[in-house]
Amino acid sequence: HRGEWEAAQSFVTQAMSVNPNYAFPWKLQAQIFANQEHVKKNALDKAAEAYKSFSDRNPSDPTGYMERYKIFVKKAEFEKADLELIRVHQVFPKFPNLHYFRGVLYSLMGNHKLAIHELELEKKNNPRGVGTLLALGKEYLEEERLNEALRSFNEAMQVSPQMADPKHWAGFANFRLKNFEGAVLLYRAAVAIDSGNPMIYKRMGMAYRAMGNALEAKRAFQKYLEMEPDAVDKAEFERFL
């Protein structure tokens, strides 16, 4: 792989010297930097800079702005990420999932009311977007709008019955609404699809405990701790074993 990246880098360097105004090599340069994220300290900053050079040369292509948005989200530079979304909107007002990306951003910033506003707009544009329905449900949970959260997760389940996440989160919404039996049924359905998710076992154990079923709670917590032996809340659940 390293040889391929080196070959790409020499192509990029050559292309830039032949025609400094040609946009594409800058995009490739950005991808090369981004690929070095875990190896070189300033790789992401360099990638963001290269994407900016790409956008300067090709301002009507939203790719550069979106990639910079992702980099800034990774670096928790949320104001900068928001600016990139504004740029996308200026060149491409109907860019797919734009409200979703903004909703995710506001959620990361802890502004759940604004996140809900953006995600509801996204849902109007694309009522069957599972990612949007899940994100919206989670934001409703943050605002204690539990029935709306459950409705959103149920819609996600209808759109994507083969996915574990909507069932898992619908289970959690039921748990918060104190419908523990409903929660357990949904957690079991989620685990049947995704048996590798320790969080589902932990939450299932909590639902069983709330129902007074100590044996099943113990089984679920055991499974959780097997999968997460270094869990920060290990002591909390070991006492039920």
PDB file of C-alpha atoms in Angstrom:
ATOM      1  CA  HIS A   1       0.000   0.000   0.000  1.00  0.00           C
ATOM      2  CA  ARG A   2       2.845   2.330   0.876  1.00  0.00           C
ATOM      3  CA  GLY A   3       4.248   2.069  -2.648  1.00  0.00           C
ATOM      4  CA  GLU A   4       0.857   3.042  -4.086  1.00  0.00           C
ATOM      5  CA  TRP A   5       0.670   6.150  -1.915  1.00  0.00           C
ATOM      6  CA  GLU A   6       4.229   7.108  -2.842  1.00  0.00           C
ATOM      7  CA  ALA A   7       3.392   6.713  -6.536  1.00  0.00           C
ATOM      8  CA  ALA A   8       0.258   8.851  -5.987  1.00  0.00           C
ATOM      9  CA  GLN A   9       2.369  11.499  -4.240  1.00  0.00           C
ATOM     10  CA  SER A  10       4.874  11.690  -7.108  1.00  0.00           C
ATOM     11  CA  PHE A  11       1.972  11.988  -9.594  1.00  0.00           C
ATOM     12  CA  VAL A  12       0.459  14.800  -7.488  1.00  0.00           C
ATOM     13  CA  THR A  13       3.761  16.701  -7.238  1.00  0.00           C
ATOM     14  CA  GLN A  14       4.271  16.417 -10.998  1.00  0.00           C
ATOM     15  CA  ALA A  15       0.694  17.431 -11.843  1.00  0.00           C
ATOM     16  CA  MET A  16       0.911  20.492  -9.578  1.00  0.00           C
ATOM     17  CA  SER A  17       4.131  21.675 -11.182  1.00  0.00           C
ATOM     18  CA  VAL A  18       2.678  21.235 -14.688  1.00  0.00           C
ATOM     19  CA  ASN A  19      -0.555  23.089 -13.895  1.00  0.00           C
ATOM     20  CA  PRO A  20      -0.865  24.703 -10.426  1.00  0.00           C
ATOM     21  CA  ASN A  21      -4.469  25.762 -11.135  1.00  0.00           C
ATOM     22  CA  TYR A  22      -5.767  22.276 -11.863  1.00  0.00           C
ATOM     23  CA  ALA A  23      -8.016  21.242  -8.933  1.00  0.00           C
ATOM     24  CA  PHE A  24      -7.890  17.435  -8.965  1.00  0.00           C
ATOM     25  CA  PRO A  25      -4.283  16.932  -7.709  1.00  0.00           C
ATOM     26  CA  TRP A  26      -5.164  18.944  -4.588  1.00  0.00           C
ATOM     27  CA  LYS A  27      -8.017  16.561  -3.815  1.00  0.00           C
ATOM     28  CA  LEU A  28      -5.647  13.620  -4.194  1.00  0.00           C
ATOM     29  CA  GLN A  29      -3.060  15.417  -2.043  1.00  0.00           C
ATOM     30  CA  ALA A  30      -5.701  15.864   0.671  1.00  0.00           C
ATOM     31  CA  GLN A  31      -6.541  12.139   0.553  1.00  0.00           C
ATOM     32  CA  ILE A  32      -2.838  11.277   0.876  1.00  0.00           C
ATOM     33  CA  PHE A  33      -2.536  13.496   3.976  1.00  0.00           C
ATOM     34  CA  ALA A  34      -5.784  12.152   5.471  1.00  0.00           C
ATOM     35  CA  ASN A  35      -4.455   8.615   5.011  1.00  0.00           C
ATOM     36  CA  GLN A  36      -1.458   9.522   7.214  1.00  0.00           C
ATOM     37  CA  GLU A  37      -3.721  10.602  10.112  1.00  0.00           C
ATOM     38  CA  HIS A  38      -2.398   7.975  12.546  1.00  0.00           C
ATOM     39  CA  VAL A  39       1.211   8.216  11.397  1.00  0.00           C
ATOM     40  CA  LYS A  40       1.938  11.935  11.102  1.00  0.00           C
ATOM     41  CA  LYS A  41       1.043  14.536  13.698  1.00  0.00           C
ATOM     42  CA  ASN A  42      -0.353  17.347  11.508  1.00  0.00           C
ATOM     43  CA  ALA A  43      -1.785  15.092   8.803  1.00  0.00           C
ATOM     44  CA  LEU A  44      -5.406  16.206   9.296  1.00  0.00           C
ATOM     45  CA  ASP A  45      -4.498  19.903   9.298  1.00  0.00           C
ATOM     46  CA  LYS A  46      -2.547  19.385   6.076  1.00  0.00           C
ATOM     47  CA  ALA A  47      -5.484  17.466   4.578  1.00  0.00           C
ATOM     48  CA  ALA A  48      -7.847  20.329   5.478  1.00  0.00           C
ATOM     49  CA  GLU A  49      -5.465  22.827   3.861  1.00  0.00           C
ATOM     50  CA  ALA A  50      -5.200  20.727   0.699  1.00  0.00           C
ATOM     51  CA  TYR A  51      -8.999  20.407   0.503  1.00  0.00           C
ATOM     52  CA  LYS A  52      -9.179  24.195   0.808  1.00  0.00           C
ATOM     53  CA  SER A  53      -6.764  24.527  -2.137  1.00  0.00           C
ATOM     54  CA  PHE A  54      -8.983  22.098  -4.061  1.00  0.00           C
ATOM     55  CA  SER A  55     -12.112  24.157  -3.246  1.00  0.00           C
ATOM     56  CA  ASP A  56     -10.365  27.425  -4.178  1.00  0.00           C
ATOM     57  CA  ARG A  57      -9.704  25.984  -7.631  1.00  0.00           C
ATOM     58  CA  ASN A  58     -13.100  24.273  -7.970  1.00  0.00           C
ATOM     59  CA  PRO A  59     -15.554  26.231  -5.763  1.00  0.00           C
ATOM     60  CA  SER A  60     -18.688  24.690  -7.281  1.00  0.00           C
ATOM     61  CA  ASP A  61     -17.751  21.148  -6.163  1.00  0.00           C
ATOM     62  CA  PRO A  62     -19.085  20.540  -2.622  1.00  0.00           C
ATOM     63  CA  THR A  63     -16.675  17.622  -1.949  1.00  0.00           C
ATOM     64  CA  GLY A  64     -13.897  19.811  -0.538  1.00  0.00           C
ATOM     65  CA  TYR A  65     -16.235  21.569   1.903  1.00  0.00           C
ATOM     66  CA  MET A  66     -17.796  18.280   3.060  1.00  0.00           C
ATOM     67  CA  GLU A  67     -14.404  16.667   3.640  1.00  0.00           C
ATOM     68  CA  ARG A  68     -13.279  19.691   5.654  1.00  0.00           C
ATOM     69  CA  TYR A  69     -16.532  19.484   7.653  1.00  0.00           C
ATOM     70  CA  LYS A  70     -15.681  15.855   8.543  1.00  0.00           C
ATOM     71  CA  ILE A  71     -12.115  16.775   9.503  1.00  0.00           C
ATOM     72  CA  PHE A  72     -13.283  19.658  11.723  1.00  0.00           C
ATOM     73  CA  VAL A  73     -15.892  17.420  13.407  1.00  0.00           C
ATOM     74  CA  LYS A  74     -13.110  14.904  14.129  1.00  0.00           C
ATOM     75  CA  LYS A  75     -10.991  17.672  15.647  1.00  0.00           C
ATOM     76  CA  ALA A  76     -14.016  19.012  17.613  1.00  0.00           C
ATOM     77  CA  GLU A  77     -13.677  22.384  15.836  1.00  0.00           C
ATOM     78  CA  PHE A  78     -17.420  22.780  15.497  1.00  0.00           C
ATOM     79  CA  GLU A  79     -17.609  26.456  14.459  1.00  0.00           C
ATOM     80  CA  LYS A  80     -15.276  25.737  11.544  1.00  0.00           C
ATOM     81  CA  ALA A  81     -17.325  22.658  10.614  1.00  0.00           C
ATOM     82  CA  ASP A  82     -20.474  24.801  10.540  1.00  0.00           C
ATOM     83  CA  LEU A  83     -18.812  27.298   8.180  1.00  0.00           C
ATOM     84  CA  GLU A  84     -18.067  24.491   5.726  1.00  0.00           C
ATOM     85  CA  LEU A  85     -21.742  23.451   5.741  1.00  0.00           C
ATOM     86  CA  ILE A  86     -22.713  27.064   5.033  1.00  0.00           C
ATOM     87  CA  ARG A  87     -20.368  26.979   2.013  1.00  0.00           C
ATOM     88  CA  VAL A  88     -21.982  23.756   0.774  1.00  0.00           C
ATOM     89  CA  HIS A  89     -25.392  25.380   1.095  1.00  0.00           C
ATOM     90  CA  GLN A  90     -24.251  28.415  -0.902  1.00  0.00           C
ATOM     91  CA  VAL A  91     -23.081  26.379  -3.901  1.00  0.00           C
ATOM     92  CA  PHE A  92     -25.564  23.511  -3.619  1.00  0.00           C
ATOM     93  CA  PRO A  93     -28.709  24.458  -1.618  1.00  0.00           C
ATOM     94  CA  LYS A  94     -30.298  21.056  -2.309  1.00  0.00           C
ATOM     95  CA  PHE A  95     -27.218  19.080  -1.239  1.00  0.00           C
ATOM     96  CA  PRO A  96     -28.445  15.687   0.050  1.00  0.00           C
ATOM     97  CA  ASN A  97     -28.511  15.278   3.844  1.00  0.00           C
ATOM     98  CA  LEU A  98     -27.318  18.822   4.536  1.00  0.00           C
ATOM     99  CA  HIS A  99     -29.781  19.279   7.409  1.00  0.00           C
ATOM    100  CA  TYR A 100     -28.739  15.872   8.763  1.00  0.00           C
ATOM    101  CA  PHE A 101     -25.070  16.916   8.886  1.00  0.00           C
ATOM    102  CA  ARG A 102     -26.017  20.156  10.585  1.00  0.00           C
ATOM    103  CA  GLY A 103     -28.200  18.249  13.073  1.00  0.00           C
ATOM    104  CA  VAL A 104     -25.286  15.952  13.917  1.00  0.00           C
ATOM    105  CA  LEU A 105     -23.075  19.003  14.400  1.00  0.00           C
ATOM    106  CA  TYR A 106     -25.501  20.733  16.788  1.00  0.00           C
ATOM    107  CA  SER A 107     -25.889  17.463  18.693  1.00  0.00           C
ATOM    108  CA  LEU A 108     -22.105  17.252  19.172  1.00  0.00           C
ATOM    109  CA  MET A 109     -22.174  20.864  20.364  1.00  0.00           C
ATOM    110  CA  GLY A 110     -24.822  19.892  22.936  1.00  0.00           C
ATOM    111  CA  ASN A 111     -27.528  22.075  21.373  1.00  0.00           C
ATOM    112  CA  HIS A 112     -30.277  19.457  21.202  1.00  0.00           C
ATOM    113  CA  LYS A 113     -33.105  21.868  20.373  1.00  0.00           C
ATOM    114  CA  LEU A 114     -31.331  23.126  17.247  1.00  0.00           C
ATOM    115  CA  ALA A 115     -30.308  19.564  16.373  1.00  0.00           C
ATOM    116  CA  ILE A 116     -33.985  18.529  16.487  1.00  0.00           C
ATOM    117  CA  HIS A 117     -34.948  21.489  14.291  1.00  0.00           C
ATOM    118  CA  GLU A 118     -32.393  20.505  11.605  1.00  0.00           C
ATOM    119  CA  LEU A 119     -33.187  16.788  11.763  1.00  0.00           C
ATOM    120  CA  GLU A 120     -36.921  17.458  11.471  1.00  0.00           C
ATOM    121  CA  LEU A 121     -36.205  19.503   8.311  1.00  0.00           C
ATOM    122  CA  GLU A 122     -34.128  16.599   6.976  1.00  0.00           C
ATOM    123  CA  LYS A 123     -36.956  14.173   7.759  1.00  0.00           C
ATOM    124  CA  LYS A 124     -39.376  16.330   5.735  1.00  0.00           C
ATOM    125  CA  ASN A 125     -37.039  16.066   2.737  1.00  0.00           C
ATOM    126  CA  ASN A 126     -36.324  12.385   3.236  1.00  0.00           C
ATOM    127  CA  PRO A 127     -38.895  10.681   5.480  1.00  0.00           C
ATOM    128  CA  ARG A 128     -37.314   7.236   5.041  1.00  0.00           C
ATOM    129  CA  GLY A 129     -33.746   8.106   6.024  1.00  0.00           C
ATOM    130  CA  VAL A 130     -32.900   5.615   8.782  1.00  0.00           C
ATOM    131  CA  GLY A 131     -29.867   7.618   9.953  1.00  0.00           C
ATOM    132  CA  THR A 132     -32.044  10.710  10.331  1.00  0.00           C
ATOM    133  CA  LEU A 133     -34.828   8.842  12.179  1.00  0.00           C
ATOM    134  CA  LEU A 134     -32.306   7.331  14.621  1.00  0.00           C
ATOM    135  CA  ALA A 135     -30.490  10.635  15.182  1.00  0.00           C
ATOM    136  CA  LEU A 136     -33.808  12.422  15.708  1.00  0.00           C
ATOM    137  CA  GLY A 137     -34.980   9.806  18.210  1.00  0.00           C
ATOM    138  CA  LYS A 138     -31.770  10.189  20.218  1.00  0.00           C
ATOM    139  CA  GLU A 139     -32.183  13.963  20.305  1.00  0.00           C
ATOM    140  CA  TYR A 140     -35.792  13.587  21.529  1.00  0.00           C
ATOM    141  CA  LEU A 141     -34.446  11.339  24.315  1.00  0.00           C
ATOM    142  CA  GLU A 142     -31.987  14.090  25.298  1.00  0.00           C
ATOM    143  CA  GLU A 143     -34.924  16.498  25.594  1.00  0.00           C
ATOM    144  CA  GLU A 144     -37.038  13.942  27.542  1.00  0.00           C
ATOM    145  CA  ARG A 145     -39.563  13.809  24.674  1.00  0.00           C
ATOM    146  CA  LEU A 146     -39.868  10.056  25.182  1.00  0.00           C
ATOM    147  CA  ASN A 147     -43.009   9.292  23.165  1.00  0.00           C
ATOM    148  CA  GLU A 148     -41.661  11.189  20.160  1.00  0.00           C
ATOM    149  CA  ALA A 149     -38.366   9.328  20.520  1.00  0.00           C
ATOM    150  CA  LEU A 150     -40.160   5.979  20.501  1.00  0.00           C
ATOM    151  CA  ARG A 151     -42.195   7.007  17.453  1.00  0.00           C
ATOM    152  CA  SER A 152     -39.020   7.962  15.592  1.00  0.00           C
ATOM    153  CA  PHE A 153     -37.294   4.645  16.426  1.00  0.00           C
ATOM    154  CA  ASN A 154     -40.436   2.715  15.446  1.00  0.00           C
ATOM    155  CA  GLU A 155     -40.430   4.471  12.075  1.00  0.00           C
ATOM    156  CA  ALA A 156     -36.764   3.502  11.636  1.00  0.00           C
ATOM    157  CA  MET A 157     -37.689  -0.124  12.434  1.00  0.00           C
ATOM    158  CA  GLN A 158     -40.408  -0.095   9.770  1.00  0.00           C
ATOM    159  CA  VAL A 159     -38.052   1.337   7.148  1.00  0.00           C
ATOM    160  CA  SER A 160     -35.215  -1.036   8.048  1.00  0.00           C
ATOM    161  CA  PRO A 161     -36.510  -4.163   9.800  1.00  0.00           C
ATOM    162  CA  GLN A 162     -33.196  -5.995   9.221  1.00  0.00           C
ATOM    163  CA  MET A 163     -31.170  -3.449  11.235  1.00  0.00           C
ATOM    164  CA  ALA A 164     -30.377  -3.929  14.932  1.00  0.00           C
ATOM    165  CA  ASP A 165     -29.972  -0.264  15.899  1.00  0.00           C
ATOM    166  CA  PRO A 166     -33.632   0.828  15.550  1.00  0.00           C
ATOM    167  CA  LYS A 167     -34.737  -2.149  17.699  1.00  0.00           C
ATOM    168  CA  HIS A 168     -32.036  -1.437  20.285  1.00  0.00           C
ATOM    169  CA  TRP A 169     -33.014   2.221  20.594  1.00  0.00           C
ATOM    170  CA  ALA A 170     -36.755   1.502  20.529  1.00  0.00           C
ATOM    171  CA  GLY A 171     -36.009  -0.872  23.409  1.00  0.00           C
ATOM    172  CA  PHE A 172     -34.221   1.899  25.280  1.00  0.00           C
ATOM    173  CA  ALA A 173     -37.102   4.354  24.686  1.00  0.00           C
ATOM    174  CA  ASN A 174     -39.527   1.723  26.054  1.00  0.00           C
ATOM    175  CA  PHE A 175     -37.251   1.266  29.073  1.00  0.00           C
ATOM    176  CA  ARG A 176     -37.298   5.018  29.708  1.00  0.00           C
ATOM    177  CA  LEU A 177     -41.098   4.904  29.423  1.00  0.00           C
ATOM    178  CA  LYS A 178     -41.060   2.097  32.054  1.00  0.00           C
ATOM    179  CA  ASN A 179     -42.383  -0.500  29.593  1.00  0.00           C
ATOM    180  CA  PHE A 180     -39.757  -3.044  30.672  1.00  0.00           C
ATOM    181  CA  GLU A 181     -41.272  -6.100  28.979  1.00  0.00           C
ATOM    182  CA  GLY A 182     -41.489  -4.260  25.668  1.00  0.00           C
ATOM    183  CA  ALA A 183     -37.884  -3.157  26.150  1.00  0.00           C
ATOM    184  CA  VAL A 184     -36.675  -6.741  26.719  1.00  0.00           C
ATOM    185  CA  LEU A 185     -38.480  -8.039  23.623  1.00  0.00           C
ATOM    186  CA  LEU A 186     -36.858  -5.376  21.467  1.00  0.00           C
ATOM    187  CA  TYR A 187     -33.406  -5.905  22.994  1.00  0.00           C
ATOM    188  CA  ARG A 188     -33.701  -9.641  22.283  1.00  0.00           C
ATOM    189  CA  ALA A 189     -34.660  -8.887  18.681  1.00  0.00           C
ATOM    190  CA  ALA A 190     -31.684  -6.509  18.388  1.00  0.00           C
ATOM    191  CA  VAL A 191     -29.248  -9.060  19.850  1.00  0.00           C
ATOM    192  CA  ALA A 192     -30.480 -11.703  17.394  1.00  0.00           C
ATOM    193  CA  ILE A 193     -29.228  -9.417  14.597  1.00  0.00           C
ATOM    194  CA  ASP A 194     -26.176  -7.901  16.301  1.00  0.00           C
ATOM    195  CA  SER A 195     -24.832 -10.230  18.999  1.00  0.00           C
ATOM    196  CA  GLY A 196     -21.549  -8.312  19.140  1.00  0.00           C
ATOM    197  CA  ASN A 197     -22.929  -5.148  20.760  1.00  0.00           C
ATOM    198  CA  PRO A 198     -22.198  -5.179  24.527  1.00  0.00           C
ATOM    199  CA  MET A 199     -24.414  -2.122  25.185  1.00  0.00           C
ATOM    200  CA  ILE A 200     -27.543  -4.105  24.246  1.00  0.00           C
ATOM    201  CA  TYR A 201     -26.724  -6.794  26.853  1.00  0.00           C
ATOM    202  CA  LYS A 202     -26.089  -4.148  29.511  1.00  0.00           C
ATOM    203  CA  ARG A 203     -29.402  -2.434  28.822  1.00  0.00           C
ATOM    204  CA  MET A 204     -31.223  -5.759  28.611  1.00  0.00           C
ATOM    205  CA  GLY A 205     -29.878  -6.645  32.072  1.00  0.00           C
ATOM    206  CA  MET A 206     -31.151  -3.328  33.423  1.00  0.00           C
ATOM    207  CA  ALA A 207     -34.607  -3.995  31.970  1.00  0.00           C
ATOM    208  CA  TYR A 208     -34.686  -7.514  33.486  1.00  0.00           C
ATOM    209  CA  ARG A 209     -33.663  -6.070  36.870  1.00  0.00           C
ATOM    210  CA  ALA A 210     -36.446  -3.498  36.643  1.00  0.00           C
ATOM    211  CA  MET A 211     -38.872  -6.395  36.010  1.00  0.00           C
ATOM    212  CA  GLY A 212     -37.493  -8.243  39.043  1.00  0.00           C
ATOM    213  CA  ASN A 213     -36.004 -11.080  36.962  1.00  0.00           C
ATOM    214  CA  ALA A 214     -32.629 -11.410  38.716  1.00  0.00           C
ATOM    215  CA  LEU A 215     -31.542 -14.580  36.888  1.00  0.00           C
ATOM    216  CA  GLU A 216     -31.932 -13.166  33.358  1.00  0.00           C
ATOM    217  CA  ALA A 217     -30.422  -9.853  34.515  1.00  0.00           C
ATOM    218  CA  LYS A 218     -27.370 -11.753  35.806  1.00  0.00           C
ATOM    219  CA  ARG A 219     -27.016 -13.584  32.454  1.00  0.00           C
ATOM    220  CA  ALA A 220     -27.174 -10.349  30.489  1.00  0.00           C
ATOM    221  CA  PHE A 221     -24.693  -8.526  32.759  1.00  0.00           C
ATOM    222  CA  GLN A 222     -22.334 -11.527  32.567  1.00  0.00           C
ATOM    223  CA  LYS A 223     -22.432 -11.329  28.778  1.00  0.00           C
ATOM    224  CA  TYR A 224     -21.811  -7.565  28.911  1.00  0.00           C
ATOM    225  CA  LEU A 225     -18.744  -7.937  31.149  1.00  0.00           C
ATOM    226  CA  GLU A 226     -17.370 -10.832  29.074  1.00  0.00           C
ATOM    227  CA  MET A 227     -17.430  -8.523  26.074  1.00  0.00           C
ATOM    228  CA  GLU A 228     -16.246  -5.431  27.993  1.00  0.00           C
ATOM    229  CA  PRO A 229     -13.836  -6.755  30.672  1.00  0.00           C
ATOM    230  CA  ASP A 230     -12.414  -3.252  31.255  1.00  0.00           C
ATOM    231  CA  ALA A 231     -15.757  -1.432  31.331  1.00  0.00           C
ATOM    232  CA  VAL A 232     -15.679   1.749  33.439  1.00  0.00           C
ATOM    233  CA  ASP A 233     -18.924   0.664  35.142  1.00  0.00           C
ATOM    234  CA  LYS A 234     -17.650  -2.893  35.774  1.00  0.00           C
ATOM    235  CA  ALA A 235     -18.031  -2.716  39.583  1.00  0.00           C
ATOM    236  CA  GLU A 236     -21.599  -1.488  39.261  1.00  0.00           C
ATOM    237  CA  PHE A 237     -22.685  -4.676  37.457  1.00  0.00           C
ATOM    238  CA  GLU A 238     -20.356  -7.229  39.084  1.00  0.00           C
ATOM    239  CA  ARG A 239     -22.427  -7.001  42.283  1.00  0.00           C
ATOM    240  CA  PHE A 240     -25.388  -8.551  40.410  1.00  0.00           C
ATOM    241  CA  LEU A 241     -23.390 -11.636  39.367  1.00  0.00           C
TER     242      LEU A 241
END
